[in-house]
Each structure stands twice: as structure tokens, then as C-alpha cells.
PDB file of C-alpha atoms in Angstrom:
ATOM      1  CA  UNK U 992     119.508 -22.682-178.750  1.00 75.00           C
ATOM      2  CA  UNK U 993     120.576 -19.094-177.988  1.00 90.00           C
ATOM      3  CA  UNK U 994     118.495 -16.081-178.926  1.00 94.00           C
ATOM      4  CA  UNK U 995     119.571 -14.190-182.030  1.00 97.00           C
ATOM      5  CA  UNK U 996     121.370 -10.926-181.268  1.00 98.00           C
ATOM      6  CA  UNK U 997     119.677  -7.626-182.061  1.00 98.00           C
ATOM      7  CA  UNK U 998     120.603  -4.069-180.990  1.00 98.00           C
ATOM      8  CA  UNK U 999     118.608  -3.007-177.963  1.00 98.00           C
ATOM      9  CA  UNK U1000     117.411   0.180-179.646  1.00 97.00           C
ATOM     10  CA  UNK U1001     117.629   2.259-182.803  1.00 98.00           C
ATOM     11  CA  UNK U1002     116.163   5.675-183.525  1.00 97.00           C
ATOM     12  CA  UNK U1003     115.567   8.034-186.385  1.00 96.00           C
ATOM     13  CA  UNK U1004     113.656  11.141-187.388  1.00 96.00           C
ATOM     14  CA  UNK U1005     110.535  10.963-189.549  1.00 96.00           C
ATOM     15  CA  UNK U1006     111.478  10.317-193.160  1.00 96.00           C
ATOM     16  CA  UNK U1007     114.860   8.823-192.320  1.00 97.00           C
ATOM     17  CA  UNK U1008     115.876   5.172-192.713  1.00 97.00           C
ATOM     18  CA  UNK U1009     116.844   2.813-189.927  1.00 97.00           C
ATOM     19  CA  UNK U1010     118.285  -0.701-190.137  1.00 98.00           C
ATOM     20  CA  UNK U1011     117.988  -3.403-187.500  1.00 98.00           C
ATOM     21  CA  UNK U1012     120.482  -6.255-187.533  1.00 98.00           C
ATOM     22  CA  UNK U1013     119.841  -9.824-186.406  1.00 98.00           C
ATOM     23  CA  UNK U1014     122.957 -11.931-185.895  1.00 98.00           C
ATOM     24  CA  UNK U1015     122.897 -15.682-185.497  1.00 97.00           C
ATOM     25  CA  UNK U1016     125.042 -18.599-186.572  1.00 96.00           C
ATOM     26  CA  UNK U1017     125.417 -20.977-189.484  1.00 95.00           C
ATOM     27  CA  UNK U1018     122.926 -23.249-187.659  1.00 95.00           C
ATOM     28  CA  UNK U1019     120.112 -20.751-187.917  1.00 95.00           C
ATOM     29  CA  UNK U1020     120.239 -17.437-189.831  1.00 96.00           C
ATOM     30  CA  UNK U1021     123.182 -18.432-192.006  1.00 96.00           C
ATOM     31  CA  UNK U1022     121.924 -21.915-192.746  1.00 95.00           C
ATOM     32  CA  UNK U1023     118.454 -21.209-194.102  1.00 95.00           C
ATOM     33  CA  UNK U1024     116.536 -18.534-195.990  1.00 96.00           C
ATOM     34  CA  UNK U1025     113.828 -18.725-193.343  1.00 96.00           C
ATOM     35  CA  UNK U1026     114.085 -15.435-191.452  1.00 97.00           C
ATOM     36  CA  UNK U1027     110.996 -13.444-190.538  1.00 97.00           C
ATOM     37  CA  UNK U1028     110.434 -10.126-188.776  1.00 98.00           C
ATOM     38  CA  UNK U1029     107.634  -9.082-186.413  1.00 98.00           C
ATOM     39  CA  UNK U1030     106.434  -5.693-185.197  1.00 98.00           C
ATOM     40  CA  UNK U1031     104.919  -5.418-181.737  1.00 98.00           C
ATOM     41  CA  UNK U1032     103.225  -2.319-180.369  1.00 98.00           C
ATOM     42  CA  UNK U1033     102.769  -2.077-176.576  1.00 96.00           C
ATOM     43  CA  UNK U1034     100.015  -4.340-175.319  1.00 96.00           C
ATOM     44  CA  UNK U1035      99.435  -5.865-178.754  1.00 97.00           C
ATOM     45  CA  UNK U1036     100.169  -9.200-180.399  1.00 98.00           C
ATOM     46  CA  UNK U1037     103.136  -9.362-182.799  1.00 98.00           C
ATOM     47  CA  UNK U1038     102.481  -8.703-186.492  1.00 98.00           C
ATOM     48  CA  UNK U1039     104.346 -10.311-189.396  1.00 97.00           C
ATOM     49  CA  UNK U1040     106.273  -7.738-191.449  1.00 98.00           C
ATOM     50  CA  UNK U1041     108.770  -9.805-193.500  1.00 97.00           C
ATOM     51  CA  UNK U1042     109.112 -13.544-194.151  1.00 96.00           C
ATOM     52  CA  UNK U1043     111.585 -15.771-195.994  1.00 96.00           C
ATOM     53  CA  UNK U1044     114.276 -13.059-195.517  1.00 97.00           C
ATOM     54  CA  UNK U1045     112.833 -10.473-197.895  1.00 97.00           C
ATOM     55  CA  UNK U1046     109.190 -11.222-198.788  1.00 96.00           C
ATOM     56  CA  UNK U1047     106.527  -8.782-197.699  1.00 97.00           C
ATOM     57  CA  UNK U1048     102.992  -9.962-196.824  1.00 95.00           C
ATOM     58  CA  UNK U1049     100.135  -8.128-198.474  1.00 94.00           C
ATOM     59  CA  UNK U1050      99.193  -5.025-196.537  1.00 95.00           C
ATOM     60  CA  UNK U1051     102.689  -4.316-195.211  1.00 97.00           C
ATOM     61  CA  UNK U1052     104.026  -0.987-196.562  1.00 96.00           C
ATOM     62  CA  UNK U1053     106.876  -1.272-199.046  1.00 95.00           C
ATOM     63  CA  UNK U1054     109.054   0.943-196.851  1.00 97.00           C
ATOM     64  CA  UNK U1055     109.777  -2.260-194.907  1.00 98.00           C
ATOM     65  CA  UNK U1056     112.428  -4.464-196.516  1.00 98.00           C
ATOM     66  CA  UNK U1057     114.568  -7.404-195.465  1.00 98.00           C
ATOM     67  CA  UNK U1058     117.912  -8.856-196.473  1.00 97.00           C
ATOM     68  CA  UNK U1059     120.567 -11.309-195.315  1.00 98.00           C
ATOM     69  CA  UNK U1060     124.318 -11.660-195.580  1.00 97.00           C
ATOM     70  CA  UNK U1061     126.028 -14.644-194.027  1.00 97.00           C
ATOM     71  CA  UNK U1062     124.847 -15.114-190.448  1.00 97.00           C
ATOM     72  CA  UNK U1063     123.238 -11.651-190.208  1.00 98.00           C
ATOM     73  CA  UNK U1064     119.773 -10.651-191.370  1.00 98.00           C
ATOM     74  CA  UNK U1065     118.581  -7.059-191.531  1.00 98.00           C
ATOM     75  CA  UNK U1066     115.298  -5.169-191.517  1.00 98.00           C
ATOM     76  CA  UNK U1067     115.297  -1.693-193.038  1.00 98.00           C
ATOM     77  CA  UNK U1068     112.544   0.834-192.527  1.00 97.00           C
ATOM     78  CA  UNK U1069     112.731   3.587-195.122  1.00 96.00           C
ATOM     79  CA  UNK U1070     110.814   6.836-194.768  1.00 95.00           C
ATOM     80  CA  UNK U1071     110.281   6.321-191.038  1.00 97.00           C
ATOM     81  CA  UNK U1072     106.815   7.234-189.782  1.00 97.00           C
ATOM     82  CA  UNK U1073     105.480   7.850-186.282  1.00 97.00           C
ATOM     83  CA  UNK U1074     103.434   4.642-186.351  1.00 97.00           C
ATOM     84  CA  UNK U1075     106.616   2.606-186.935  1.00 97.00           C
ATOM     85  CA  UNK U1076     107.636   3.213-183.320  1.00 98.00           C
ATOM     86  CA  UNK U1077     107.442  -0.273-181.817  1.00 98.00           C
ATOM     87  CA  UNK U1078     109.481  -3.323-180.835  1.00 98.00           C
ATOM     88  CA  UNK U1079     110.811  -5.490-183.661  1.00 98.00           C
ATOM     89  CA  UNK U1080     111.849  -9.139-183.442  1.00 98.00           C
ATOM     90  CA  UNK U1081     113.585 -11.362-185.955  1.00 98.00           C
ATOM     91  CA  UNK U1082     112.938 -15.097-186.033  1.00 97.00           C
ATOM     92  CA  UNK U1083     114.914 -17.836-187.765  1.00 96.00           C
ATOM     93  CA  UNK U1084     114.431 -21.506-188.534  1.00 95.00           C
ATOM     94  CA  UNK U1085     117.119 -23.543-186.788  1.00 94.00           C
ATOM     95  CA  UNK U1086     116.457 -27.063-188.015  1.00 91.00           C
ATOM     96  CA  UNK U1087     113.136 -28.477-186.647  1.00 86.00           C
ATOM     97  CA  UNK U1088     112.717 -25.522-184.315  1.00 92.00           C
ATOM     98  CA  UNK U1089     112.717 -21.722-184.392  1.00 95.00           C
ATOM     99  CA  UNK U1090     114.511 -19.024-182.411  1.00 96.00           C
ATOM    100  CA  UNK U1091     113.634 -15.356-181.882  1.00 97.00           C
ATOM    101  CA  UNK U1092     115.935 -12.389-181.642  1.00 98.00           C
ATOM    102  CA  UNK U1093     116.412 -10.362-178.481  1.00 98.00           C
ATOM    103  CA  UNK U1094     114.248  -7.544-179.819  1.00 98.00           C
ATOM    104  CA  UNK U1095     114.899  -3.945-180.864  1.00 98.00           C
ATOM    105  CA  UNK U1096     112.974  -0.869-179.808  1.00 98.00           C
ATOM    106  CA  UNK U1097     112.566   1.599-182.668  1.00 98.00           C
ATOM    107  CA  UNK U1098     112.064   5.184-181.553  1.00 97.00           C
ATOM    108  CA  UNK U1099     110.862   7.903-183.918  1.00 96.00           C
ATOM    109  CA  UNK U1100     112.409  11.150-182.744  1.00 93.00           C
TER     110      UNK U1100
ATOM    111  CA  UNK J1351      88.987 -14.246-192.346  1.00 95.00           C
ATOM    112  CA  UNK J1352      91.760 -16.363-190.860  1.00 96.00           C
ATOM    113  CA  UNK J1353      91.646 -15.992-187.100  1.00 97.00           C
ATOM    114  CA  UNK J1354      93.126 -17.504-183.955  1.00 98.00           C
ATOM    115  CA  UNK J1355      91.167 -16.869-180.761  1.00 98.00           C
ATOM    116  CA  UNK J1356      92.776 -17.716-177.441  1.00 98.00           C
ATOM    117  CA  UNK J1357      91.172 -18.467-174.103  1.00 98.00           C
ATOM    118  CA  UNK J1358      90.934 -15.819-171.405  1.00 98.00           C
ATOM    119  CA  UNK J1359      93.336 -14.685-168.715  1.00 98.00           C
ATOM    120  CA  UNK J1360      94.102 -17.080-165.873  1.00 98.00           C
ATOM    121  CA  UNK J1361      95.202 -16.559-162.268  1.00 98.00           C
ATOM    122  CA  UNK J1362      96.617 -19.671-160.638  1.00 98.00           C
ATOM    123  CA  UNK J1363      98.588 -20.723-157.581  1.00 98.00           C
ATOM    124  CA  UNK J1364     101.999 -22.420-157.715  1.00 97.00           C
ATOM    125  CA  UNK J1365     101.643 -26.163-158.155  1.00 97.00           C
ATOM    126  CA  UNK J1366      98.275 -25.969-159.918  1.00 98.00           C
ATOM    127  CA  UNK J1367      97.692 -27.307-163.411  1.00 98.00           C
ATOM    128  CA  UNK J1368      96.481 -25.299-166.388  1.00 98.00           C
ATOM    129  CA  UNK J1369      95.470 -25.771-170.010  1.00 98.00           C
ATOM    130  CA  UNK J1370      95.000 -22.784-172.315  1.00 98.00           C
ATOM    131  CA  UNK J1371      93.547 -22.948-175.803  1.00 98.00           C
ATOM    132  CA  UNK J1372      93.844 -21.462-179.268  1.00 98.00           C
ATOM    133  CA  UNK J1373      90.930 -21.938-181.699  1.00 98.00           C
ATOM    134  CA  UNK J1374      91.503 -21.527-185.423  1.00 98.00           C
ATOM    135  CA  UNK J1375      88.890 -20.481-187.945  1.00 97.00           C
ATOM    136  CA  UNK J1376      88.699 -19.395-191.572  1.00 97.00           C
ATOM    137  CA  UNK J1377      91.181 -21.990-192.887  1.00 97.00           C
ATOM    138  CA  UNK J1378      91.927 -25.710-192.949  1.00 96.00           C
ATOM    139  CA  UNK J1379      93.142 -26.262-189.377  1.00 96.00           C
ATOM    140  CA  UNK J1380      94.834 -29.561-190.225  1.00 96.00           C
ATOM    141  CA  UNK J1381      96.970 -28.074-193.022  1.00 94.00           C
ATOM    142  CA  UNK J1382      99.026 -25.619-190.976  1.00 96.00           C
ATOM    143  CA  UNK J1383     101.231 -25.830-187.901  1.00 97.00           C
ATOM    144  CA  UNK J1384     100.364 -23.911-184.716  1.00 98.00           C
ATOM    145  CA  UNK J1385     103.230 -22.451-182.704  1.00 97.00           C
ATOM    146  CA  UNK J1386     103.320 -21.198-179.108  1.00 98.00           C
ATOM    147  CA  UNK J1387     105.358 -18.198-177.956  1.00 98.00           C
ATOM    148  CA  UNK J1388     106.040 -16.916-174.433  1.00 98.00           C
ATOM    149  CA  UNK J1389     106.556 -13.275-173.489  1.00 98.00           C
ATOM    150  CA  UNK J1390     107.463 -12.683-169.865  1.00 98.00           C
ATOM    151  CA  UNK J1391     106.614  -9.256-168.402  1.00 97.00           C
ATOM    152  CA  UNK J1392     108.727  -6.576-170.070  1.00 96.00           C
ATOM    153  CA  UNK J1393     110.751  -9.166-171.985  1.00 97.00           C
ATOM    154  CA  UNK J1394     111.118 -10.490-175.516  1.00 97.00           C
ATOM    155  CA  UNK J1395     109.499 -13.285-177.469  1.00 98.00           C
ATOM    156  CA  UNK J1396     110.541 -16.901-176.823  1.00 97.00           C
ATOM    157  CA  UNK J1397     109.636 -19.757-179.168  1.00 97.00           C
ATOM    158  CA  UNK J1398     108.227 -22.669-177.150  1.00 97.00           C
ATOM    159  CA  UNK J1399     107.162 -25.274-179.649  1.00 97.00           C
ATOM    160  CA  UNK J1400     104.924 -26.184-182.535  1.00 96.00           C
ATOM    161  CA  UNK J1401     102.296 -28.780-183.453  1.00 97.00           C
ATOM    162  CA  UNK J1402     100.837 -30.017-186.733  1.00 96.00           C
ATOM    163  CA  UNK J1403      97.181 -30.775-185.964  1.00 96.00           C
ATOM    164  CA  UNK J1404      96.894 -33.035-189.007  1.00 94.00           C
ATOM    165  CA  UNK J1405      98.963 -35.780-187.360  1.00 95.00           C
ATOM    166  CA  UNK J1406      99.882 -34.236-183.951  1.00 95.00           C
ATOM    167  CA  UNK J1407     103.586 -34.076-184.870  1.00 96.00           C
ATOM    168  CA  UNK J1408     105.046 -31.862-182.125  1.00 97.00           C
ATOM    169  CA  UNK J1409     108.419 -30.152-181.708  1.00 95.00           C
ATOM    170  CA  UNK J1410     109.659 -28.372-178.572  1.00 96.00           C
ATOM    171  CA  UNK J1411     112.366 -25.840-177.883  1.00 95.00           C
ATOM    172  CA  UNK J1412     114.958 -27.482-175.603  1.00 95.00           C
ATOM    173  CA  UNK J1413     114.195 -24.710-173.091  1.00 95.00           C
ATOM    174  CA  UNK J1414     110.578 -25.841-172.786  1.00 97.00           C
ATOM    175  CA  UNK J1415     110.847 -29.605-173.387  1.00 96.00           C
ATOM    176  CA  UNK J1416     109.407 -31.363-170.333  1.00 96.00           C
ATOM    177  CA  UNK J1417     108.052 -28.114-168.884  1.00 97.00           C
ATOM    178  CA  UNK J1418     104.887 -27.847-170.985  1.00 98.00           C
ATOM    179  CA  UNK J1419     102.762 -30.053-173.225  1.00 98.00           C
ATOM    180  CA  UNK J1420     101.426 -28.956-176.594  1.00 98.00           C
ATOM    181  CA  UNK J1421      98.433 -30.783-178.034  1.00 98.00           C
ATOM    182  CA  UNK J1422      95.582 -30.306-180.496  1.00 98.00           C
ATOM    183  CA  UNK J1423      92.041 -31.512-181.092  1.00 97.00           C
ATOM    184  CA  UNK J1424      91.451 -31.269-184.829  1.00 96.00           C
ATOM    185  CA  UNK J1425      87.748 -32.088-184.445  1.00 96.00           C
ATOM    186  CA  UNK J1426      87.233 -28.665-182.859  1.00 97.00           C
ATOM    187  CA  UNK J1427      90.141 -26.837-184.565  1.00 98.00           C
ATOM    188  CA  UNK J1428      91.817 -26.098-181.251  1.00 98.00           C
ATOM    189  CA  UNK J1429      95.411 -26.274-180.043  1.00 98.00           C
ATOM    190  CA  UNK J1430      96.405 -26.366-176.389  1.00 98.00           C
ATOM    191  CA  UNK J1431      99.302 -25.481-174.131  1.00 98.00           C
ATOM    192  CA  UNK J1432      99.311 -27.079-170.722  1.00 98.00           C
ATOM    193  CA  UNK J1433     101.247 -27.209-167.468  1.00 98.00           C
ATOM    194  CA  UNK J1434     101.009 -29.934-164.832  1.00 98.00           C
ATOM    195  CA  UNK J1435     102.533 -27.880-162.021  1.00 97.00           C
ATOM    196  CA  UNK J1436     102.812 -24.130-162.470  1.00 98.00           C
ATOM    197  CA  UNK J1437     105.625 -22.016-161.063  1.00 97.00           C
ATOM    198  CA  UNK J1438     105.721 -18.286-160.406  1.00 97.00           C
ATOM    199  CA  UNK J1439     108.209 -18.038-163.274  1.00 97.00           C
ATOM    200  CA  UNK J1440     105.481 -19.221-165.687  1.00 98.00           C
ATOM    201  CA  UNK J1441     103.813 -15.827-165.285  1.00 98.00           C
ATOM    202  CA  UNK J1442     103.731 -14.443-168.817  1.00 98.00           C
ATOM    203  CA  UNK J1443     101.675 -13.676-171.897  1.00 98.00           C
ATOM    204  CA  UNK J1444     101.355 -16.675-174.174  1.00 98.00           C
ATOM    205  CA  UNK J1445     100.629 -16.336-177.881  1.00 98.00           C
ATOM    206  CA  UNK J1446      99.691 -18.887-180.498  1.00 98.00           C
ATOM    207  CA  UNK J1447     100.395 -18.301-184.193  1.00 98.00           C
ATOM    208  CA  UNK J1448      99.711 -20.173-187.437  1.00 98.00           C
ATOM    209  CA  UNK J1449     102.728 -21.431-189.352  1.00 95.00           C
ATOM    210  CA  UNK J1450     103.154 -22.704-192.895  1.00 87.00           C
ATOM    211  CA  UNK J1451     105.785 -25.415-193.208  1.00 80.00           C
ATOM    212  CA  UNK J1452     107.289 -24.204-196.503  1.00 84.00           C
ATOM    213  CA  UNK J1453     107.854 -20.640-195.314  1.00 86.00           C
ATOM    214  CA  UNK J1454     109.225 -18.849-192.270  1.00 79.00           C
ATOM    215  CA  UNK J1455     105.997 -17.030-191.487  1.00 90.00           C
ATOM    216  CA  UNK J1456     104.019 -17.086-188.269  1.00 95.00           C
ATOM    217  CA  UNK J1457     100.771 -15.380-189.234  1.00 96.00           C
ATOM    218  CA  UNK J1458      98.251 -14.566-187.940  1.00 97.00           C
ATOM    219  CA  UNK J1459      98.713 -14.470-184.188  1.00 98.00           C
ATOM    220  CA  UNK J1460      96.160 -14.976-181.453  1.00 98.00           C
ATOM    221  CA  UNK J1461      95.380 -12.101-179.098  1.00 98.00           C
ATOM    222  CA  UNK J1462      97.399 -13.691-176.287  1.00 98.00           C
ATOM    223  CA  UNK J1463      96.516 -15.315-172.961  1.00 98.00           C
ATOM    224  CA  UNK J1464      97.913 -13.766-169.785  1.00 98.00           C
ATOM    225  CA  UNK J1465      98.820 -16.364-167.185  1.00 98.00           C
ATOM    226  CA  UNK J1466      99.538 -15.112-163.664  1.00 98.00           C
ATOM    227  CA  UNK J1467     100.926 -17.545-161.099  1.00 98.00           C
ATOM    228  CA  UNK J1468     100.968 -16.194-157.563  1.00 97.00           C
ATOM    229  CA  UNK J1469     100.435 -17.513-154.071  1.00 95.00           C
TER     230      UNK J1469
END
């Protein structure tokens, strides 16, 4: 099972929007509505930001949103803030197992 | 509060065995899956496998099948990840995370256990 493909890095100024893509196949991202996104700050454990493609856990700001089209899922951060600078990983169900994305570093300029 | 607490950092030599733990609290341990995730130094997250403590049903990523063993003791609400013969390439941070079967969420996560394998 290959890792899902994410851009290595994206950047934006405070207040701008950035979108991170997560490309898989019809056996994972495209086959199920079971994509989640995790934020990881340096030296910290990952934190759930989005699950089931577009659902937001309680406590996660509504500037974080998720979507999916075909074999590609996306995480959008609107109104970028300094504390959003972190690594982001997507994760998809792939039929009895899960696979993570390659990870994207978000830089706030 | 739902919490997963992992065992402390380990320093081992190649060829040694190791078992690290992940203790759940604040919820019904037998009603949720526990997953294990590897993060090698400076690298991304890798899904290793998952166990359902209620009946010990276990699934492994093909990349980790045969390399590690995942188990659980529901009497003490603890899941385990073990190696029979460590390699230097097993050096990594290992995380456990709770998983609900009807959703895609892994939440919450343990604090991580750093395993260092060096001669």
C-alpha cells in the first residue's frame, strides 16, 4: 500500500487561505468517505482536525474544512493564523487497513 | 477525560526484544480499536496496524506484517507493540491512537514512545 501523495510544502500570509491536496487511488481515497486530517507541531503528537472527509471534531476552529473529489481529498485552512504553522497529514481507509499521506509543511509567512 | 498514556523512552541494542505499552482511560477500552503509528526521525507518519481489544482482532499493514506484534490485555486496558529482534532501522517515535470503527478518526493520540536502537 503506497503512501498518499501530498505537496511537500505550502505557504501563505496571515489571513489568506491555503489548500493541501491528498491524492490516492480508487482503492483508498476514491473508494471510501473515510479520509481524516491530522496536524502535528514539532515534538508533539498528531491532532485530529477533520474526519470522514469533511467533519470537524469539537474544538477545531471552523477555518479548517475538508472535501473530496474522485481520488483526491483536500484540506483548506481559511484565515491562516500563525499557530496553523505545522505539518499536516491525510489518512484514508483502504479496506481493512489505513494509509497516511506523505505530509505537508504549512508555513505562515 | 479520554486519555492514552504510553510507556517511556527505550534504548536497546540490535537483536534485543522490546514491548511498549499504551494504556487507555476514560472510556470503554473494549469498544474501540487501538492503532499504532511509526514516525522515523524527520519523516512522516506510517500506519502499522490496529487491534480491537474486545476480541483481539488484529490487522497489520503489509509493510509491518511479520516485523512486529500487536496485542492487548483488556483486563488492564492496555495495548502493546512488540519486537522480537530489534534493528537499527526500528529507531523511531511510536504513537498509539484510539479508533472508532464507523468513522475515519484516530483520536486521541498517546504522547508517543521514542525507541532508539543502537549498538
